Every structure is written in C-alpha cells, then in structure tokens.
PDB file of C-alpha atoms in Angstrom:
ATOM      1  CA  UNK A   8     -14.011  13.418   3.805  1.00 91.00           C
ATOM      2  CA  UNK A   9     -15.658  16.677   2.833  1.00 91.00           C
ATOM      3  CA  UNK A  10     -17.337  16.913  -0.584  1.00 94.00           C
ATOM      4  CA  UNK A  11     -18.267  20.353  -1.927  1.00 93.00           C
ATOM      5  CA  UNK A  12     -20.054  21.539  -5.041  1.00 94.00           C
ATOM      6  CA  UNK A  13     -18.506  24.620  -6.629  1.00 94.00           C
ATOM      7  CA  UNK A  14     -19.130  26.649  -9.779  1.00 95.00           C
ATOM      8  CA  UNK A  15     -16.607  28.198 -12.131  1.00 96.00           C
ATOM      9  CA  UNK A  16     -15.005  31.183 -10.450  1.00 96.00           C
ATOM     10  CA  UNK A  17     -15.741  29.946  -6.942  1.00 97.00           C
ATOM     11  CA  UNK A  18     -13.022  29.095  -4.494  1.00 96.00           C
ATOM     12  CA  UNK A  19     -12.152  26.720  -1.692  1.00 96.00           C
ATOM     13  CA  UNK A  20      -9.916  27.953   1.102  1.00 96.00           C
ATOM     14  CA  UNK A  21      -7.861  25.296   2.917  1.00 95.00           C
ATOM     15  CA  UNK A  22      -6.228  26.308   6.168  1.00 94.00           C
ATOM     16  CA  UNK A  23      -4.719  29.770   6.382  1.00 93.00           C
ATOM     17  CA  UNK A  24      -2.881  29.912   3.117  1.00 94.00           C
ATOM     18  CA  UNK A  25      -4.182  27.569   0.428  1.00 96.00           C
ATOM     19  CA  UNK A  26      -6.809  28.755  -2.029  1.00 97.00           C
ATOM     20  CA  UNK A  27      -8.164  26.562  -4.826  1.00 97.00           C
ATOM     21  CA  UNK A  28     -10.125  28.335  -7.573  1.00 97.00           C
ATOM     22  CA  UNK A  29     -12.265  26.549 -10.153  1.00 96.00           C
ATOM     23  CA  UNK A  30     -11.093  28.274 -13.345  1.00 97.00           C
ATOM     24  CA  UNK A  31     -12.860  26.371 -16.095  1.00 96.00           C
ATOM     25  CA  UNK A  32     -14.885  23.253 -16.796  1.00 95.00           C
ATOM     26  CA  UNK A  33     -14.896  21.623 -20.227  1.00 95.00           C
ATOM     27  CA  UNK A  34     -16.604  18.258 -20.514  1.00 94.00           C
ATOM     28  CA  UNK A  35     -15.003  16.052 -17.889  1.00 93.00           C
ATOM     29  CA  UNK A  36     -11.937  18.296 -17.457  1.00 94.00           C
ATOM     30  CA  UNK A  37     -11.754  20.843 -14.693  1.00 95.00           C
ATOM     31  CA  UNK A  38      -9.065  23.478 -14.574  1.00 96.00           C
ATOM     32  CA  UNK A  39      -7.991  24.484 -11.088  1.00 96.00           C
ATOM     33  CA  UNK A  40      -5.760  27.300  -9.924  1.00 96.00           C
ATOM     34  CA  UNK A  41      -4.012  26.577  -6.656  1.00 96.00           C
ATOM     35  CA  UNK A  42      -2.495  29.332  -4.607  1.00 96.00           C
ATOM     36  CA  UNK A  43      -0.263  27.933  -1.858  1.00 95.00           C
ATOM     37  CA  UNK A  44       3.037  28.707  -0.168  1.00 91.00           C
ATOM     38  CA  UNK A  45       6.027  27.299  -2.035  1.00 83.00           C
ATOM     39  CA  UNK A  46       6.861  24.826   0.712  1.00 79.00           C
ATOM     40  CA  UNK A  47       3.540  23.060   0.174  1.00 85.00           C
ATOM     41  CA  UNK A  48       4.200  20.363  -2.399  1.00 84.00           C
ATOM     42  CA  UNK A  49       1.469  19.799  -4.951  1.00 88.00           C
ATOM     43  CA  UNK A  50       1.451  16.738  -7.206  1.00 88.00           C
ATOM     44  CA  UNK A  51      -0.938  15.236  -9.682  1.00 89.00           C
ATOM     45  CA  UNK A  52      -2.379  12.242  -7.841  1.00 92.00           C
ATOM     46  CA  UNK A  53      -1.251   9.759 -10.484  1.00 93.00           C
ATOM     47  CA  UNK A  54       2.401  10.867 -10.195  1.00 93.00           C
ATOM     48  CA  UNK A  55       2.401  10.337  -6.459  1.00 93.00           C
ATOM     49  CA  UNK A  56       0.641   6.994  -6.979  1.00 95.00           C
ATOM     50  CA  UNK A  57       3.246   5.943  -9.552  1.00 95.00           C
ATOM     51  CA  UNK A  58       6.079   6.665  -7.106  1.00 96.00           C
ATOM     52  CA  UNK A  59       4.286   4.792  -4.316  1.00 96.00           C
ATOM     53  CA  UNK A  60       3.645   1.831  -6.643  1.00 96.00           C
ATOM     54  CA  UNK A  61       7.282   1.788  -7.760  1.00 96.00           C
ATOM     55  CA  UNK A  62       8.470   1.876  -4.143  1.00 96.00           C
ATOM     56  CA  UNK A  63       6.213  -1.067  -3.330  1.00 95.00           C
ATOM     57  CA  UNK A  64       7.650  -2.987  -6.254  1.00 92.00           C
ATOM     58  CA  UNK A  65      11.195  -2.118  -5.225  1.00 93.00           C
ATOM     59  CA  UNK A  66      10.658  -3.156  -1.609  1.00 91.00           C
ATOM     60  CA  UNK A  67      11.409  -6.816  -1.413  1.00 75.00           C
ATOM     61  CA  UNK A  68      11.615  -9.193   1.484  1.00 59.00           C
ATOM     62  CA  UNK A  69      14.024 -11.576  -0.121  1.00 62.00           C
ATOM     63  CA  UNK A  70      16.262  -9.804  -2.572  1.00 64.00           C
ATOM     64  CA  UNK A  71      16.864 -12.210  -5.433  1.00 67.00           C
ATOM     65  CA  UNK A  72      20.059 -14.066  -6.135  1.00 70.00           C
ATOM     66  CA  UNK A  73      20.657 -11.761  -9.101  1.00 71.00           C
ATOM     67  CA  UNK A  74      21.829  -9.253  -6.557  1.00 77.00           C
ATOM     68  CA  UNK A  75      25.135 -11.108  -6.313  1.00 79.00           C
ATOM     69  CA  UNK A  76      25.780  -9.835  -9.829  1.00 80.00           C
ATOM     70  CA  UNK A  77      26.360  -6.391  -8.375  1.00 83.00           C
ATOM     71  CA  UNK A  78      29.496  -7.565  -6.603  1.00 84.00           C
ATOM     72  CA  UNK A  79      32.659  -5.959  -7.831  1.00 81.00           C
ATOM     73  CA  UNK A  80      30.901  -3.064  -9.553  1.00 81.00           C
ATOM     74  CA  UNK A  81      32.761  -0.022  -8.348  1.00 79.00           C
ATOM     75  CA  UNK A  82      32.093   3.657  -8.279  1.00 77.00           C
ATOM     76  CA  UNK A  83      33.458   5.651 -11.154  1.00 69.00           C
TER      77      UNK A  83
ATOM     78  CA  UNK B  20      21.313   0.383  17.879  1.00 85.00           C
ATOM     79  CA  UNK B  21      20.139  -3.156  17.211  1.00 87.00           C
ATOM     80  CA  UNK B  22      17.907  -3.753  14.244  1.00 87.00           C
ATOM     81  CA  UNK B  23      16.283  -6.825  12.721  1.00 85.00           C
ATOM     82  CA  UNK B  24      16.328  -7.605   9.039  1.00 85.00           C
ATOM     83  CA  UNK B  25      14.809 -10.566   7.262  1.00 81.00           C
ATOM     84  CA  UNK B  26      17.625 -10.400   4.779  1.00 78.00           C
ATOM     85  CA  UNK B  27      20.571  -9.611   7.024  1.00 81.00           C
ATOM     86  CA  UNK B  28      19.488 -10.974  10.416  1.00 83.00           C
ATOM     87  CA  UNK B  29      20.149  -9.030  13.572  1.00 87.00           C
ATOM     88  CA  UNK B  30      22.633  -6.193  13.190  1.00 86.00           C
ATOM     89  CA  UNK B  31      24.229  -3.619  15.411  1.00 89.00           C
ATOM     90  CA  UNK B  32      24.133  -0.343  13.491  1.00 89.00           C
ATOM     91  CA  UNK B  33      26.133   2.720  14.384  1.00 90.00           C
ATOM     92  CA  UNK B  34      23.996   5.783  14.891  1.00 91.00           C
ATOM     93  CA  UNK B  35      25.927   7.546  12.086  1.00 92.00           C
ATOM     94  CA  UNK B  36      24.284   5.156   9.644  1.00 94.00           C
ATOM     95  CA  UNK B  37      20.709   5.744  10.754  1.00 96.00           C
ATOM     96  CA  UNK B  38      18.730   8.098   8.529  1.00 97.00           C
ATOM     97  CA  UNK B  39      15.492   9.839   9.466  1.00 97.00           C
ATOM     98  CA  UNK B  40      12.914  10.177   6.711  1.00 95.00           C
ATOM     99  CA  UNK B  41      10.210  12.421   8.077  1.00 91.00           C
ATOM    100  CA  UNK B  42       6.815  11.366   6.741  1.00 87.00           C
ATOM    101  CA  UNK B  43       8.328   8.188   5.318  1.00 93.00           C
ATOM    102  CA  UNK B  44       8.410   7.666   1.580  1.00 94.00           C
ATOM    103  CA  UNK B  45       5.516   7.430  -0.882  1.00 95.00           C
ATOM    104  CA  UNK B  46       3.764   4.115  -0.305  1.00 95.00           C
ATOM    105  CA  UNK B  47       5.314   3.751   3.162  1.00 96.00           C
ATOM    106  CA  UNK B  48       4.240   6.857   5.074  1.00 94.00           C
ATOM    107  CA  UNK B  49       4.992   5.340   8.488  1.00 94.00           C
ATOM    108  CA  UNK B  50       8.533   4.196   7.722  1.00 95.00           C
ATOM    109  CA  UNK B  51      10.530   7.127   8.991  1.00 96.00           C
ATOM    110  CA  UNK B  52      13.818   5.547  10.034  1.00 96.00           C
ATOM    111  CA  UNK B  53      16.220   3.453   8.003  1.00 96.00           C
ATOM    112  CA  UNK B  54      19.694   2.029   8.419  1.00 96.00           C
ATOM    113  CA  UNK B  55      22.081   2.760   5.552  1.00 96.00           C
ATOM    114  CA  UNK B  56      24.081  -0.354   4.705  1.00 93.00           C
ATOM    115  CA  UNK B  57      26.735  -0.141   1.980  1.00 92.00           C
ATOM    116  CA  UNK B  58      26.569  -3.106  -0.421  1.00 90.00           C
ATOM    117  CA  UNK B  59      30.315  -3.531  -0.230  1.00 88.00           C
ATOM    118  CA  UNK B  60      33.350  -1.295  -0.055  1.00 88.00           C
ATOM    119  CA  UNK B  61      33.602   1.209  -2.899  1.00 88.00           C
ATOM    120  CA  UNK B  62      30.264   0.082  -4.340  1.00 91.00           C
ATOM    121  CA  UNK B  63      27.746   2.552  -5.766  1.00 92.00           C
ATOM    122  CA  UNK B  64      25.051   0.313  -4.242  1.00 93.00           C
ATOM    123  CA  UNK B  65      23.669   0.359  -0.721  1.00 94.00           C
ATOM    124  CA  UNK B  66      20.663  -0.945   1.170  1.00 93.00           C
ATOM    125  CA  UNK B  67      18.116   1.009   3.127  1.00 95.00           C
ATOM    126  CA  UNK B  68      16.815  -1.243   5.866  1.00 93.00           C
ATOM    127  CA  UNK B  69      13.798  -0.116   7.869  1.00 94.00           C
ATOM    128  CA  UNK B  70      14.608  -0.085  11.566  1.00 94.00           C
ATOM    129  CA  UNK B  71      10.995  -0.946  12.419  1.00 92.00           C
ATOM    130  CA  UNK B  72      10.087  -3.471   9.764  1.00 91.00           C
ATOM    131  CA  UNK B  73      12.536  -6.337   9.288  1.00 89.00           C
ATOM    132  CA  UNK B  74      10.893  -7.183   5.959  1.00 89.00           C
ATOM    133  CA  UNK B  75      11.416  -3.800   4.361  1.00 92.00           C
ATOM    134  CA  UNK B  76      14.659  -3.332   2.447  1.00 92.00           C
ATOM    135  CA  UNK B  77      15.378  -1.085  -0.522  1.00 94.00           C
ATOM    136  CA  UNK B  78      18.350  -1.227  -2.843  1.00 94.00           C
ATOM    137  CA  UNK B  79      19.851   2.166  -3.651  1.00 95.00           C
ATOM    138  CA  UNK B  80      22.321   3.190  -6.312  1.00 95.00           C
ATOM    139  CA  UNK B  81      24.429   6.295  -6.648  1.00 95.00           C
ATOM    140  CA  UNK B  82      23.220   7.155 -10.130  1.00 93.00           C
ATOM    141  CA  UNK B  83      26.186   9.023 -11.502  1.00 88.00           C
ATOM    142  CA  UNK B  84      28.301   5.855 -11.761  1.00 81.00           C
ATOM    143  CA  UNK B  85      25.981   4.300 -14.323  1.00 80.00           C
ATOM    144  CA  UNK B  86      24.002   7.205 -15.684  1.00 87.00           C
ATOM    145  CA  UNK B  87      26.450  10.051 -16.127  1.00 86.00           C
ATOM    146  CA  UNK B  88      23.867  12.160 -17.995  1.00 90.00           C
ATOM    147  CA  UNK B  89      21.426  12.079 -15.102  1.00 94.00           C
ATOM    148  CA  UNK B  90      20.968  15.576 -13.810  1.00 94.00           C
ATOM    149  CA  UNK B  91      18.345  17.604 -11.999  1.00 95.00           C
ATOM    150  CA  UNK B  92      18.040  20.795 -10.095  1.00 94.00           C
ATOM    151  CA  UNK B  93      17.358  20.529  -6.383  1.00 94.00           C
ATOM    152  CA  UNK B  94      14.908  23.315  -5.687  1.00 91.00           C
ATOM    153  CA  UNK B  95      15.529  25.863  -2.971  1.00 90.00           C
ATOM    154  CA  UNK B  96      12.475  24.615  -1.097  1.00 89.00           C
ATOM    155  CA  UNK B  97      13.742  21.047  -1.025  1.00 92.00           C
ATOM    156  CA  UNK B  98      17.278  22.122  -0.105  1.00 95.00           C
ATOM    157  CA  UNK B  99      15.891  24.092   2.789  1.00 93.00           C
ATOM    158  CA  UNK B 100      13.614  21.327   3.969  1.00 92.00           C
ATOM    159  CA  UNK B 101      16.332  18.667   3.819  1.00 95.00           C
ATOM    160  CA  UNK B 102      18.984  21.018   5.174  1.00 96.00           C
ATOM    161  CA  UNK B 103      21.506  20.791   2.353  1.00 97.00           C
ATOM    162  CA  UNK B 104      23.477  23.608   0.742  1.00 96.00           C
ATOM    163  CA  UNK B 105      26.799  24.212  -0.981  1.00 95.00           C
ATOM    164  CA  UNK B 106      28.416  23.999   2.471  1.00 96.00           C
ATOM    165  CA  UNK B 107      26.582  20.769   3.289  1.00 97.00           C
ATOM    166  CA  UNK B 108      26.145  19.122  -0.105  1.00 96.00           C
ATOM    167  CA  UNK B 109      23.647  16.291  -0.500  1.00 97.00           C
ATOM    168  CA  UNK B 110      24.404  12.755  -1.558  1.00 97.00           C
ATOM    169  CA  UNK B 111      21.979  11.468  -4.188  1.00 97.00           C
ATOM    170  CA  UNK B 112      20.656   7.938  -4.524  1.00 97.00           C
ATOM    171  CA  UNK B 113      17.928   6.321  -6.563  1.00 97.00           C
ATOM    172  CA  UNK B 114      15.829   3.307  -5.656  1.00 97.00           C
ATOM    173  CA  UNK B 115      16.431   0.199  -7.751  1.00 95.00           C
ATOM    174  CA  UNK B 116      13.784  -2.401  -8.599  1.00 93.00           C
ATOM    175  CA  UNK B 117      15.931  -5.489  -8.857  1.00 89.00           C
ATOM    176  CA  UNK B 118      14.860  -8.088 -11.433  1.00 86.00           C
ATOM    177  CA  UNK B 119      15.868 -11.477 -12.677  1.00 82.00           C
ATOM    178  CA  UNK B 120      17.888 -11.398 -14.800  1.00 84.00           C
ATOM    179  CA  UNK B 121      19.809  -8.480 -13.398  1.00 86.00           C
ATOM    180  CA  UNK B 122      19.978  -6.682 -16.767  1.00 87.00           C
ATOM    181  CA  UNK B 123      16.247  -5.987 -16.528  1.00 89.00           C
ATOM    182  CA  UNK B 124      16.585  -4.124 -13.239  1.00 91.00           C
ATOM    183  CA  UNK B 125      15.211  -0.609 -13.302  1.00 94.00           C
ATOM    184  CA  UNK B 126      15.924   2.546 -11.396  1.00 96.00           C
ATOM    185  CA  UNK B 127      13.520   5.293 -10.397  1.00 97.00           C
ATOM    186  CA  UNK B 128      15.030   8.507 -11.745  1.00 97.00           C
ATOM    187  CA  UNK B 129      11.859  10.527 -11.208  1.00 97.00           C
ATOM    188  CA  UNK B 130      12.067  10.301  -7.424  1.00 97.00           C
ATOM    189  CA  UNK B 131      15.649  10.472  -6.127  1.00 97.00           C
ATOM    190  CA  UNK B 132      16.544  10.058  -2.466  1.00 98.00           C
ATOM    191  CA  UNK B 133      18.449  13.084  -1.178  1.00 98.00           C
ATOM    192  CA  UNK B 134      20.648  12.508   1.882  1.00 98.00           C
ATOM    193  CA  UNK B 135      21.880  15.106   4.333  1.00 97.00           C
ATOM    194  CA  UNK B 136      24.657  13.214   6.120  1.00 97.00           C
ATOM    195  CA  UNK B 137      25.467  16.015   8.542  1.00 97.00           C
ATOM    196  CA  UNK B 138      22.004  15.820  10.118  1.00 97.00           C
ATOM    197  CA  UNK B 139      21.361  12.192   9.067  1.00 97.00           C
ATOM    198  CA  UNK B 140      18.167  13.132   7.271  1.00 97.00           C
ATOM    199  CA  UNK B 141      16.888  11.938   3.947  1.00 97.00           C
ATOM    200  CA  UNK B 142      13.883  12.482   1.723  1.00 97.00           C
ATOM    201  CA  UNK B 143      12.586  10.910  -1.451  1.00 97.00           C
ATOM    202  CA  UNK B 144      11.648  13.856  -3.615  1.00 96.00           C
ATOM    203  CA  UNK B 145       9.545  13.922  -6.783  1.00 94.00           C
ATOM    204  CA  UNK B 146      11.107  15.914  -9.590  1.00 94.00           C
ATOM    205  CA  UNK B 147       8.981  18.295 -11.590  1.00 88.00           C
ATOM    206  CA  UNK B 148       9.243  19.229 -15.257  1.00 86.00           C
ATOM    207  CA  UNK B 149      11.662  16.432 -16.100  1.00 91.00           C
ATOM    208  CA  UNK B 150      11.568  13.653 -18.675  1.00 93.00           C
ATOM    209  CA  UNK B 151      12.591  10.967 -16.205  1.00 95.00           C
ATOM    210  CA  UNK B 152      10.296   8.103 -15.234  1.00 95.00           C
ATOM    211  CA  UNK B 153      10.120   5.591 -12.407  1.00 96.00           C
ATOM    212  CA  UNK B 154      11.501   2.803 -14.612  1.00 95.00           C
ATOM    213  CA  UNK B 155      14.783   3.374 -16.403  1.00 94.00           C
ATOM    214  CA  UNK B 156      17.010   0.436 -17.187  1.00 92.00           C
ATOM    215  CA  UNK B 157      19.890   0.500 -14.735  1.00 90.00           C
ATOM    216  CA  UNK B 158      22.221  -1.069 -17.285  1.00 88.00           C
ATOM    217  CA  UNK B 159      21.020   0.292 -20.640  1.00 83.00           C
ATOM    218  CA  UNK B 160      24.190  -0.951 -22.337  1.00 81.00           C
ATOM    219  CA  UNK B 161      24.331  -4.312 -20.609  1.00 80.00           C
ATOM    220  CA  UNK B 162      26.174  -5.129 -17.426  1.00 77.00           C
ATOM    221  CA  UNK B 163      29.316  -3.035 -17.026  1.00 72.00           C
ATOM    222  CA  UNK B 164      32.752  -4.587 -16.911  1.00 69.00           C
ATOM    223  CA  UNK B 165      33.601  -5.484 -13.378  1.00 65.00           C
ATOM    224  CA  UNK B 166      36.719  -4.315 -11.650  1.00 51.00           C
ATOM    225  CA  UNK B 167      39.331  -7.018 -11.380  1.00 45.00           C
ATOM    226  CA  UNK B 168      38.396  -9.412  -8.631  1.00 46.00           C
ATOM    227  CA  UNK B 169      41.340 -11.150  -7.065  1.00 43.00           C
ATOM    228  CA  UNK B 170      41.271 -14.946  -7.202  1.00 40.00           C
ATOM    229  CA  UNK B 171      38.550 -15.244  -9.836  1.00 39.00           C
TER     230      UNK B 171
END
C-alpha cells in the first residue's frame, strides 16, 4: 500500500485517467474531488462494506426450514 | 455441467442456467459463476448456487411481485457493462436474507442483481441516490396469501 501526504489543492493521479484533488480539510473531514471516467465506479467505503456484509449474512450453507414457507407463492 | 451443492447435492445444470458474474459480488470477489435454480415453477424465488463452492447459495426474489413500488433507474454505464438494452431487457432480482420466522426475512433493495439472459451475465449493482437499504422486510404486510395448493 502506498501512503502519501498531500496539502489542500494538491492532487493524486491514478493511472491514466483518475485524478483525486484534496479540496478542503476541516477538523477530521477531508473533502475530495475525484475526476474519473464514468465507467469507473466510485463508492463510499462503508456502502460497499454494507453490501458485502449483507451478502455474507444472506449466504447460508443450510437454508433454514422456514424456506418451505415460500412454497406456493406465485408471481403476480 | 455437473455442480456440487451442500443444499441440493450433485446436480446436472444446463449451460443456459449458468450465469457469469465478472469480479464476483461484494464480499465474494472470487465467485464469478453461479447456477440459477428456480425455487419452483412460477415462483418469484430462485437460488443462485456457486459452481465452485458447494456451500455458497443465495436466495433471490423477483422484487416486483412483493414490492410493486420498488423502482430504480439502471444507468447507461451499467446497461452497457451488463449488455442490456430495450432490445435485450434485464431481469431484476434482489438477494434475500432468510430468517426464522420467515416474516422477519429481509431483502437487499440497495444492491439488485441485474441479469442479461441473452449473454448469461449478471452483476450485483449498487444504486446511487436512492432511499433503499440492504434490509427491507420482504413481507412488510405479513405473509401473502398463497395460491391454492391442490390437496392441502
């Protein structure tokens, strides 16, 4: 992992087409501007983590007996 | 192809029911191939069974049967990446976290699974600028009335 120190107004260039600019720092909040092609998906880390955590919860080895309750439920 | 499942045992799956998920899904980045197994005929539910990991099964639901207000816009970027369009419309599923009792089961509306059946590709996408969360009750009004089941 690469760790860099940057000041407000400075930038980090990632690959050929991603530029991260440090816009503002207030207390422990840092405002970033990210310039990237539209096909590059950018998420707040906690949102991605929440989806990963939910997927891990949903993935079950032995689906419980309650699942039988879904029998006979039809599409509308 | 033959696949192993802890829940279903060994199964022979037709290639039409094998979906590729490039880059896996969040939390399971290496799981890039799943078998699609309908729960039963005419059911909005289906299983996604990993073809590599017998222990990994997800329960999917077609959301519009239970949550008619559920709506989102599939961005142009996602449509392009998944290969869906008005000519090749996607099928949408959401992953269910099944609970005991069943009424407490939740569904992840924030990250739907978009399926391109023509190319047998799928992707779990994360919606932006929506109010949905990863944990909505699947049956907010209690369990729905079941269709008549012969002999019961």
